[in-house]
CSV table of C-alpha atoms and ligand atoms in Angstrom, one decimal:
chain,number,residue,atom,x,y,z
A,1,MET,CA,-10.5,12.1,13.6
A,2,PHE,CA,-8.6,9.8,11.3
A,3,GLY,CA,-5.3,8.1,12.1
A,4,LEU,CA,-2.3,6.7,10.2
A,5,ILE,CA,-0.1,4.0,11.7
A,6,GLY,CA,3.3,3.9,10.0
A,7,HIS,CA,7.0,3.2,10.5
A,8,SER,CA,10.4,4.3,9.2
A,9,THR,CA,11.8,2.5,6.2
A,10,SER,CA,15.0,1.4,8.0
A,11,PHE,CA,16.6,1.5,11.5
A,12,THR,CA,19.0,4.2,10.4
A,13,ASP,CA,16.1,6.4,9.2
A,14,ALA,CA,14.2,5.8,12.4
A,15,ARG,CA,17.1,6.9,14.5
A,16,LYS,CA,17.6,10.0,12.5
A,17,LYS,CA,13.9,10.8,12.7
A,18,ALA,CA,13.9,10.3,16.5
A,19,MET,CA,16.9,12.6,16.9
A,20,ASP,CA,15.1,15.3,14.8
A,21,LEU,CA,12.1,15.0,17.1
A,22,GLY,CA,14.2,15.3,20.2
A,23,PHE,CA,13.8,11.7,21.4
A,24,ASN,CA,17.6,11.4,21.9
A,25,HIS,CA,17.6,8.6,24.5
A,26,ILE,CA,15.7,6.3,22.0
A,27,ALA,CA,17.7,7.6,18.9
A,28,GLU,CA,21.0,6.5,20.5
A,29,GLY,CA,19.7,3.1,21.5
A,30,ASP,CA,20.5,-0.2,19.7
A,31,LEU,CA,17.8,-2.4,18.0
A,32,ASP,CA,17.0,-4.1,21.4
A,33,VAL,CA,16.2,-0.6,22.9
A,34,TRP,CA,14.0,0.1,19.9
A,35,CYS,CA,12.2,-3.2,20.2
A,36,SER,CA,10.9,-2.1,23.6
A,37,ALA,CA,10.1,1.5,22.6
A,38,PRO,CA,6.4,2.3,22.8
A,39,PRO,CA,4.5,3.8,19.8
A,40,GLN,CA,4.5,7.6,19.6
A,41,LEU,CA,1.7,10.0,18.4
A,42,VAL,CA,4.1,12.2,16.4
A,43,GLU,CA,1.8,14.8,14.9
A,44,HIS,CA,-1.7,16.2,14.5
A,45,PHE,CA,-2.9,17.9,11.3
A,46,GLU,CA,-5.9,19.4,9.6
A,47,VAL,CA,-7.0,18.6,6.1
A,48,VAL,CA,-9.6,20.4,3.9
A,49,SER,CA,-10.8,18.4,0.9
A,50,ALA,CA,-11.4,19.8,-2.6
A,51,ILE,CA,-15.1,20.2,-1.7
A,52,GLY,CA,-14.4,22.1,1.5
A,53,LYS,CA,-14.8,19.3,4.1
A,54,LYS,CA,-12.5,19.8,7.1
A,55,ILE,CA,-11.1,16.9,9.1
A,56,GLU,CA,-8.4,16.3,11.7
A,57,GLY,CA,-5.8,13.5,11.6
A,58,ALA,CA,-3.0,12.1,13.7
A,59,TYR,CA,0.1,10.1,12.7
A,60,ILE,CA,1.3,7.4,15.0
A,61,ASP,CA,4.8,5.9,14.5
A,62,SER,CA,4.7,2.3,15.6
A,63,CYS,CA,8.5,2.4,16.4
A,64,PHE,CA,8.6,-0.7,14.2
A,65,VAL,CA,11.4,-1.0,11.7
A,66,PRO,CA,11.8,-3.6,8.9
A,67,GLU,CA,14.8,-5.0,10.7
A,68,MET,CA,12.4,-6.4,13.3
A,69,LEU,CA,10.4,-8.5,10.8
A,70,GLY,CA,12.3,-11.6,11.9
A,71,ARG,CA,11.3,-11.0,15.5
A,72,PHE,CA,7.7,-12.3,15.5
A,73,LYS,CA,6.8,-11.3,19.1
A,74,THR,CA,8.2,-7.8,18.7
A,75,ALA,CA,6.5,-7.2,15.4
A,76,ARG,CA,3.2,-8.3,16.8
A,77,ARG,CA,3.6,-6.2,19.9
A,78,LYS,CA,4.5,-3.1,17.9
A,79,VAL,CA,1.4,-3.3,15.8
A,80,LEU,CA,-1.0,-4.1,18.6
A,81,ASN,CA,0.5,-1.3,20.8
A,82,ALA,CA,0.1,1.2,18.0
A,83,MET,CA,-3.5,0.2,17.5
A,84,GLU,CA,-4.2,0.4,21.2
A,85,LEU,CA,-2.7,4.0,21.2
A,86,ALA,CA,-4.9,5.0,18.3
A,87,GLN,CA,-8.0,3.7,20.0
A,88,LYS,CA,-7.1,5.3,23.4
A,89,LYS,CA,-6.7,8.6,21.6
A,90,GLY,CA,-10.3,8.3,20.3
A,91,ILE,CA,-9.4,8.1,16.6
A,92,SER,CA,-12.4,6.9,14.7
A,93,ILE,CA,-10.7,5.3,11.7
A,94,THR,CA,-7.0,4.4,11.4
A,95,ALA,CA,-5.1,3.0,8.4
A,96,LEU,CA,-2.5,0.3,9.0
A,97,GLY,CA,0.4,1.4,6.8
A,98,GLY,CA,3.6,-0.2,5.4
A,99,PHE,CA,4.4,-3.5,7.0
A,100,THR,CA,1.8,-3.1,9.8
A,101,SER,CA,-1.2,-4.4,7.8
A,102,ILE,CA,1.0,-7.4,6.5
A,103,ILE,CA,2.0,-8.2,10.1
A,104,PHE,CA,-1.6,-8.0,11.2
A,105,GLU,CA,-2.8,-10.4,8.5
A,106,ASN,CA,0.1,-12.8,8.3
A,107,PHE,CA,0.5,-13.1,12.1
A,108,ASN,CA,-3.2,-13.5,12.5
A,109,LEU,CA,-3.6,-10.7,15.0
A,110,LEU,CA,-7.4,-11.0,14.9
A,111,GLN,CA,-6.8,-13.4,17.8
A,112,ASN,CA,-5.3,-10.6,19.9
A,113,LYS,CA,-8.2,-8.4,20.6
A,114,GLN,CA,-7.2,-7.7,24.2
A,115,VAL,CA,-4.2,-5.4,24.7
A,116,ARG,CA,-3.7,-4.9,28.4
A,117,ASN,CA,-7.0,-3.3,29.5
A,118,THR,CA,-8.1,-2.2,26.0
A,119,THR,CA,-10.4,-4.4,23.9
A,120,LEU,CA,-9.5,-3.4,20.3
A,121,ASP,CA,-12.5,-2.4,18.3
A,122,TRP,CA,-11.8,-3.7,14.7
A,123,GLU,CA,-14.3,-1.3,13.3
A,124,ARG,CA,-11.8,1.6,14.0
A,125,PHE,CA,-9.2,0.2,11.6
A,126,THR,CA,-8.7,-0.4,7.9
A,127,THR,CA,-5.9,-1.9,5.8
A,128,GLY,CA,-6.6,0.6,3.1
A,129,ASN,CA,-6.3,-2.1,0.5
A,130,THR,CA,-9.5,-1.3,-1.4
A,131,HIS,CA,-8.2,2.2,-2.3
A,132,THR,CA,-4.8,0.8,-3.1
A,133,ALA,CA,-6.3,-1.7,-5.5
A,134,TRP,CA,-8.4,1.0,-7.2
A,135,VAL,CA,-5.4,3.3,-7.5
A,136,ILE,CA,-3.2,0.7,-9.0
A,137,SER,CA,-6.0,-0.3,-11.5
A,138,ARG,CA,-6.5,3.3,-12.5
A,139,GLN,CA,-2.7,3.9,-12.8
A,140,LEU,CA,-2.6,1.0,-15.3
A,141,GLU,CA,-5.6,2.3,-17.3
A,142,ILE,CA,-4.2,5.9,-17.5
A,143,ASN,CA,-0.5,5.3,-18.0
A,144,ALA,CA,-0.3,2.2,-20.4
A,145,PRO,CA,-1.9,4.1,-23.3
A,146,LEU,CA,0.7,6.9,-22.8
A,147,LEU,CA,3.4,4.4,-23.7
A,148,GLY,CA,1.5,3.2,-26.8
A,149,ILE,CA,0.1,0.0,-25.1
A,150,ASP,CA,-3.4,-0.8,-26.3
A,151,LEU,CA,-5.2,-2.3,-23.2
A,152,LYS,CA,-7.5,-4.4,-25.4
A,153,LYS,CA,-4.5,-6.1,-26.8
A,154,ALA,CA,-2.3,-6.2,-23.7
A,155,SER,CA,-1.1,-9.1,-21.6
A,156,VAL,CA,-0.9,-8.1,-17.9
A,157,ALA,CA,1.1,-10.1,-15.4
A,158,VAL,CA,-0.1,-9.7,-11.8
A,159,VAL,CA,2.7,-10.7,-9.4
A,160,GLY,CA,1.0,-11.5,-6.1
A,161,ALA,CA,-2.3,-12.2,-8.0
A,162,THR,CA,-3.8,-14.3,-5.1
A,163,GLY,CA,-3.2,-11.5,-2.5
A,164,ASP,CA,-5.8,-9.1,-1.1
A,165,ILE,CA,-4.7,-6.3,-3.5
A,166,GLY,CA,-3.7,-8.6,-6.4
A,167,SER,CA,-7.0,-10.5,-6.5
A,168,ALA,CA,-9.0,-7.2,-6.5
A,169,VAL,CA,-6.8,-5.8,-9.3
A,170,CYS,CA,-7.4,-9.0,-11.3
A,171,ARG,CA,-11.2,-8.7,-10.8
A,172,TRP,CA,-11.1,-5.1,-11.9
A,173,LEU,CA,-9.0,-5.8,-15.0
A,174,THR,CA,-11.3,-8.7,-16.0
A,175,GLU,CA,-14.6,-7.0,-15.4
A,176,ARG,CA,-13.9,-3.3,-16.0
A,177,THR,CA,-10.8,-2.8,-18.1
A,178,TYR,CA,-11.1,-5.8,-20.3
A,179,VAL,CA,-7.4,-6.4,-21.0
A,180,LYS,CA,-6.6,-9.1,-23.5
A,181,GLU,CA,-5.1,-11.6,-21.0
A,182,LEU,CA,-4.1,-11.9,-17.4
A,183,LEU,CA,-1.0,-13.8,-16.4
A,184,LEU,CA,-1.4,-14.9,-12.7
A,185,VAL,CA,1.8,-15.2,-10.7
A,186,ALA,CA,2.3,-16.3,-7.1
A,187,ARG,CA,4.1,-19.2,-5.3
A,188,GLN,CA,1.2,-21.4,-4.1
A,189,GLN,CA,-0.7,-23.3,-6.8
A,190,GLN,CA,-4.0,-24.0,-5.1
A,191,PRO,CA,-4.9,-20.3,-4.4
A,192,LEU,CA,-3.9,-19.6,-8.0
A,193,LYS,CA,-6.3,-22.3,-9.3
A,194,ASP,CA,-9.1,-21.0,-7.1
A,195,LEU,CA,-8.5,-17.4,-8.4
A,196,GLN,CA,-8.5,-18.7,-12.0
A,197,ASN,CA,-11.9,-20.4,-11.4
A,198,ASN,CA,-13.3,-17.3,-9.7
A,199,LEU,CA,-12.2,-15.1,-12.6
A,200,GLN,CA,-13.1,-17.7,-15.2
A,201,GLY,CA,-9.9,-16.8,-17.0
A,202,GLY,CA,-6.2,-15.9,-16.7
A,203,ARG,CA,-3.2,-18.1,-17.2
A,204,ILE,CA,-1.1,-19.4,-14.3
A,205,LEU,CA,2.6,-18.9,-15.0
A,206,SER,CA,5.9,-18.7,-13.0
A,207,LEU,CA,7.5,-15.3,-12.8
A,208,GLU,CA,10.1,-16.3,-15.3
A,209,GLU,CA,7.5,-17.4,-17.8
A,210,ALA,CA,5.2,-14.4,-17.3
A,211,LEU,CA,7.7,-11.6,-17.7
A,212,PRO,CA,8.6,-12.0,-21.3
A,213,GLU,CA,4.9,-12.2,-22.3
A,214,ALA,CA,3.8,-9.1,-20.4
A,215,ASP,CA,3.2,-5.7,-21.7
A,216,ILE,CA,2.3,-4.5,-18.2
A,217,VAL,CA,3.5,-6.0,-14.9
A,218,VAL,CA,1.7,-5.2,-11.7
A,219,TRP,CA,3.8,-6.0,-8.7
A,220,VAL,CA,1.7,-6.5,-5.6
A,221,ALA,CA,4.0,-8.8,-3.5
A,222,SER,CA,6.9,-7.9,-1.3
A,223,MET,CA,9.6,-9.4,-3.4
A,224,PRO,CA,13.0,-10.5,-2.1
A,225,LYS,CA,15.7,-7.8,-2.4
A,226,ASN,CA,18.0,-10.1,-4.3
A,227,LEU,CA,15.5,-10.9,-7.1
A,228,GLN,CA,17.4,-11.2,-10.4
A,229,ILE,CA,15.6,-10.4,-13.7
A,230,ASP,CA,17.0,-10.6,-17.2
A,231,LYS,CA,16.0,-7.2,-18.6
A,232,SER,CA,16.7,-8.3,-22.2
A,233,LYS,CA,13.7,-10.7,-22.1
A,234,LEU,CA,11.2,-8.0,-21.3
A,235,ARG,CA,8.9,-6.4,-23.8
A,236,ASN,CA,9.5,-2.9,-25.2
A,237,PRO,CA,7.6,-0.9,-24.1
A,238,CYS,CA,6.8,-2.5,-20.8
A,239,LEU,CA,5.0,-0.7,-17.9
A,240,MET,CA,6.0,-1.9,-14.4
A,241,ILE,CA,3.7,-0.8,-11.6
A,242,ASP,CA,5.6,-1.2,-8.4
A,243,GLY,CA,2.7,-1.6,-5.9
A,244,GLY,CA,4.7,-3.6,-3.3
A,245,TYR,CA,6.4,-2.4,-0.2
A,246,PRO,CA,9.2,-1.5,-0.1
A,247,LYS,CA,9.3,0.1,-3.6
A,248,ASN,CA,12.6,-1.0,-5.1
A,249,LEU,CA,11.9,-1.9,-8.7
A,250,ASP,CA,13.2,1.2,-10.3
A,251,GLU,CA,16.8,0.2,-9.3
A,252,LYS,CA,16.3,-3.2,-11.0
A,253,PHE,CA,14.5,-2.1,-14.2
A,254,SER,CA,15.9,1.2,-15.4
A,255,GLY,CA,16.5,0.9,-19.1
A,256,SER,CA,15.1,1.8,-22.4
A,257,GLY,CA,11.5,0.8,-23.0
A,258,ILE,CA,10.9,-0.2,-19.4
A,259,HIS,CA,8.9,2.3,-17.4
A,260,VAL,CA,8.6,1.9,-13.6
A,261,LEU,CA,5.7,3.7,-11.9
A,262,LYS,CA,5.4,3.8,-8.1
A,263,GLY,CA,2.1,2.0,-7.6
A,264,GLY,CA,-0.5,2.7,-5.0
A,265,ILE,CA,0.5,6.4,-4.5
A,266,VAL,CA,-1.8,9.3,-4.7
A,267,GLU,CA,-1.4,13.1,-4.7
A,268,PHE,CA,-3.7,15.5,-2.9
A,269,PHE,CA,-4.6,18.7,-4.7
A,270,GLU,CA,-2.8,21.0,-2.2
A,271,ASP,CA,-0.1,20.8,0.4
A,272,ILE,CA,-1.0,19.3,3.8
A,273,GLY,CA,0.8,20.7,6.8
A,274,TRP,CA,2.5,17.4,7.9
A,275,ASN,CA,6.0,16.0,8.0
A,276,MET,CA,5.3,12.3,8.2
A,277,MET,CA,5.7,11.5,4.5
A,278,GLU,CA,9.3,12.7,4.5
A,279,ILE,CA,10.2,9.3,6.0
A,280,ALA,CA,8.5,7.5,3.2
A,281,GLU,CA,10.7,9.2,0.6
A,282,MET,CA,7.9,10.7,-1.4
A,283,GLU,CA,8.9,13.2,-4.2
A,284,LYS,CA,6.3,15.7,-2.9
A,285,PRO,CA,5.9,14.7,0.8
A,286,GLN,CA,3.5,17.5,1.5
A,287,ARG,CA,0.9,16.1,-0.8
A,288,GLN,CA,1.8,12.6,-1.9
A,289,MET,CA,1.0,9.5,0.2
A,290,PHE,CA,0.3,5.8,0.2
A,291,ALA,CA,-3.2,5.1,-1.0
A,292,CYS,CA,-3.9,3.0,2.1
A,293,PHE,CA,-3.3,6.1,4.2
A,294,ALA,CA,-5.5,8.1,2.0
A,295,GLU,CA,-8.3,5.6,2.5
A,296,ALA,CA,-8.5,6.5,6.2
A,297,MET,CA,-8.8,10.2,5.2
A,298,LEU,CA,-11.5,9.3,2.7
A,299,LEU,CA,-13.5,7.3,5.2
A,300,GLU,CA,-13.3,10.3,7.6
A,301,PHE,CA,-14.4,12.7,4.8
A,302,GLU,CA,-17.3,10.4,4.1
A,303,ASN,CA,-18.2,9.9,7.8
A,304,CYS,CA,-17.8,6.2,7.0
A,305,HIS,CA,-16.4,4.9,10.3
A,306,THR,CA,-16.0,1.3,9.6
A,307,ASN,CA,-13.3,-1.3,8.8
A,308,PHE,CA,-13.9,-0.8,5.1
A,309,SER,CA,-10.9,-2.9,4.0
A,310,TRP,CA,-10.5,-5.9,6.3
A,311,GLY,CA,-9.4,-9.6,6.1
A,312,ARG,CA,-8.3,-11.2,2.9
A,313,ASN,CA,-10.0,-11.2,-0.5
A,314,ASN,CA,-13.1,-9.3,0.6
A,315,ILE,CA,-12.6,-6.4,-1.8
A,316,THR,CA,-15.6,-6.0,-4.2
A,317,LEU,CA,-15.8,-3.9,-7.4
A,318,GLU,CA,-18.6,-1.9,-5.7
A,319,LYS,CA,-16.3,-1.0,-2.8
A,320,MET,CA,-13.6,0.0,-5.3
A,321,ASP,CA,-16.2,2.2,-7.1
A,322,PHE,CA,-17.2,3.9,-3.8
A,323,ILE,CA,-13.7,4.7,-2.6
A,324,GLY,CA,-12.6,5.7,-6.1
A,325,GLU,CA,-15.4,8.2,-6.5
A,326,ALA,CA,-14.6,9.6,-3.0
A,327,SER,CA,-11.0,9.8,-3.9
A,328,LEU,CA,-11.6,11.9,-7.0
A,329,ARG,CA,-14.3,14.1,-5.3
A,330,HIS,CA,-12.1,15.0,-2.3
A,331,GLY,CA,-9.1,16.0,-4.5
A,332,PHE,CA,-6.8,13.0,-5.0
A,333,THR,CA,-5.2,12.0,-8.3
A,334,THR,CA,-3.2,8.9,-8.9
A,335,LEU,CA,0.6,9.2,-9.5
A,336,GLY,CA,1.5,9.1,-13.2
A,337,LEU,CA,4.6,8.5,-15.2
A,338,ASN,CA,7.2,11.2,-15.5
A,339,PRO,CA,5.7,13.6,-18.1
A,340,ASN,CA,9.1,13.9,-19.9
A,341,LEU,CA,9.1,10.2,-20.6
A,342,GLN,CA,5.5,10.3,-21.9
A,343,VAL,CA,6.5,12.9,-24.5
A,344,SER,CA,9.2,10.7,-26.0
A,345,PHE,CA,6.6,7.9,-26.4
A,346,ALA,CA,3.8,10.0,-27.7
B,401,LIG,P1,-1.0,-10.4,0.6
B,401,LIG,O1,-0.2,-11.0,1.6
B,401,LIG,O2,-2.5,-10.5,0.6
B,401,LIG,O3,-0.6,-11.0,-0.8
B,401,LIG,C1,0.8,-11.2,-1.2
B,401,LIG,C2,0.7,-11.9,-2.6
B,401,LIG,O4,2.1,-12.0,-3.1
B,401,LIG,C3,0.2,-13.3,-2.5
B,401,LIG,O5,-0.4,-13.6,-3.8
B,401,LIG,C4,1.5,-14.1,-2.4
B,401,LIG,O6,1.2,-15.4,-2.8
B,401,LIG,C5,2.4,-13.4,-3.4
B,401,LIG,N1,3.8,-13.5,-3.1
B,401,LIG,C6,4.5,-13.3,-2.0
B,401,LIG,N2,5.8,-13.5,-2.2
B,401,LIG,C7,5.9,-13.8,-3.5
B,401,LIG,C8,7.1,-14.2,-4.3
B,401,LIG,N3,8.3,-14.3,-3.8
B,401,LIG,N4,6.9,-14.5,-5.6
B,401,LIG,C9,5.6,-14.4,-6.2
B,401,LIG,N5,4.5,-14.1,-5.4
B,401,LIG,C10,4.7,-13.8,-4.1
B,401,LIG,O7,-0.5,-8.8,0.5
B,401,LIG,P2,-1.4,-7.5,0.1
B,401,LIG,O8,-2.2,-7.8,-1.1
B,401,LIG,O9,-2.0,-7.0,1.3
B,401,LIG,O10,-0.2,-6.5,-0.2
B,401,LIG,C11,0.6,-6.7,-1.4
B,401,LIG,C12,1.7,-5.7,-1.4
B,401,LIG,O11,1.2,-4.4,-1.5
B,401,LIG,C13,2.6,-5.7,-0.2
B,401,LIG,O12,4.0,-5.6,-0.6
B,401,LIG,C14,2.2,-4.4,0.5
B,401,LIG,O13,3.2,-3.9,1.3
B,401,LIG,C15,1.8,-3.5,-0.6
B,401,LIG,N6,0.9,-2.5,-0.1
B,401,LIG,C16,1.0,-1.2,-0.7
B,401,LIG,C17,0.1,-0.2,-0.3
B,401,LIG,C18,0.2,1.2,-0.8
B,401,LIG,O14,-0.5,2.1,-0.4
B,401,LIG,N7,1.0,1.5,-1.9
B,401,LIG,C19,-0.9,-0.4,0.7
B,401,LIG,C20,-1.0,-1.8,1.2
B,401,LIG,C21,-0.1,-2.7,0.8
B,401,LIG,P3,2.1,-16.7,-2.4
B,401,LIG,O15,2.4,-16.6,-1.0
B,401,LIG,O16,1.4,-17.9,-2.9
B,401,LIG,O17,3.4,-16.5,-3.2
């Protein structure tokens, strides 16, 4: 069985969801009540792949909400408790979705293997970042030409270039896509220089410097909500791939010539009988999902019960090839631009 650990996008949404599920005592509680609420295994489902492989899955709501991010101990406890529940339920491979993988890495939860009487087995968990990096790279390759952007002549800014997903996308774009130039954006300079050495290319720029030069911008950092960008300085056309979480770039960038694509999202070839993606505000919640969640499904389809994506900057092109081929074979496609927009740029 595969598992998905997720959370609601806000405290308000979480309360509504809890009410719908009949957990009224929790739904009515304030944030302090929610901080002590245990994770819940919300639903079980069956999925049959495009080549007829049948698997079972379960969704665990960690009862974490983004409003808890500032509460370090609570965030840590929420993630570890959800992982403990997944392991106790005998789930072979579980993806850490939304903020849970970021909390795991940034709060260094590797040091917290013992949760009460359970010793967490890391082999049972994956961040899903390899599939996410492959999906974002393919979204770029497929959609930029639809806007008339020639990849061989394109400058691509990667915002969050030194991150786990960002560095993998940079390697792919350098060694597989062969874009004209990579513009590397992050805050800390030394990791940027290390990445540049590793790639043997790319220019390190601030966000303000990179945006006016970029035909394509890949956002793989959780950016502050109040980020202000001067739209008049962007190229036309410009493809923005919003791979961060939460996905909030379309509010900032709507306008002629600027095309925002939800990054790291895949669509399964048929509906899945689950409700969990409704909380993630997917357009087609029965078949669209985060690529990191889909990675757990793919590993289960492939009987590959191992922490496929784990730690930072371990994603290789070979692993991206493996998960990408599995993704296509089992019936996933990457989310594309709105077809109506594509027609006007053809
Ligand atoms: P990492 O923590 O490994 O990397 C984050 C990167 O963003 C680093 O390069 C960091 O560098 C940079 N960064 C952070 N804040 C800023 C800022 N204000 N300005 C510029 N750069 C910044 O994260 P991951 O690679 O694991 O994840 C990246 C994003 O992708 C996250 O938002 C995550 O939620 C999302 N994601 C989406 C998935 C999906 O399925 N669609 C799945 C998994 C993750 P520095 O600190 O030096 O600035």
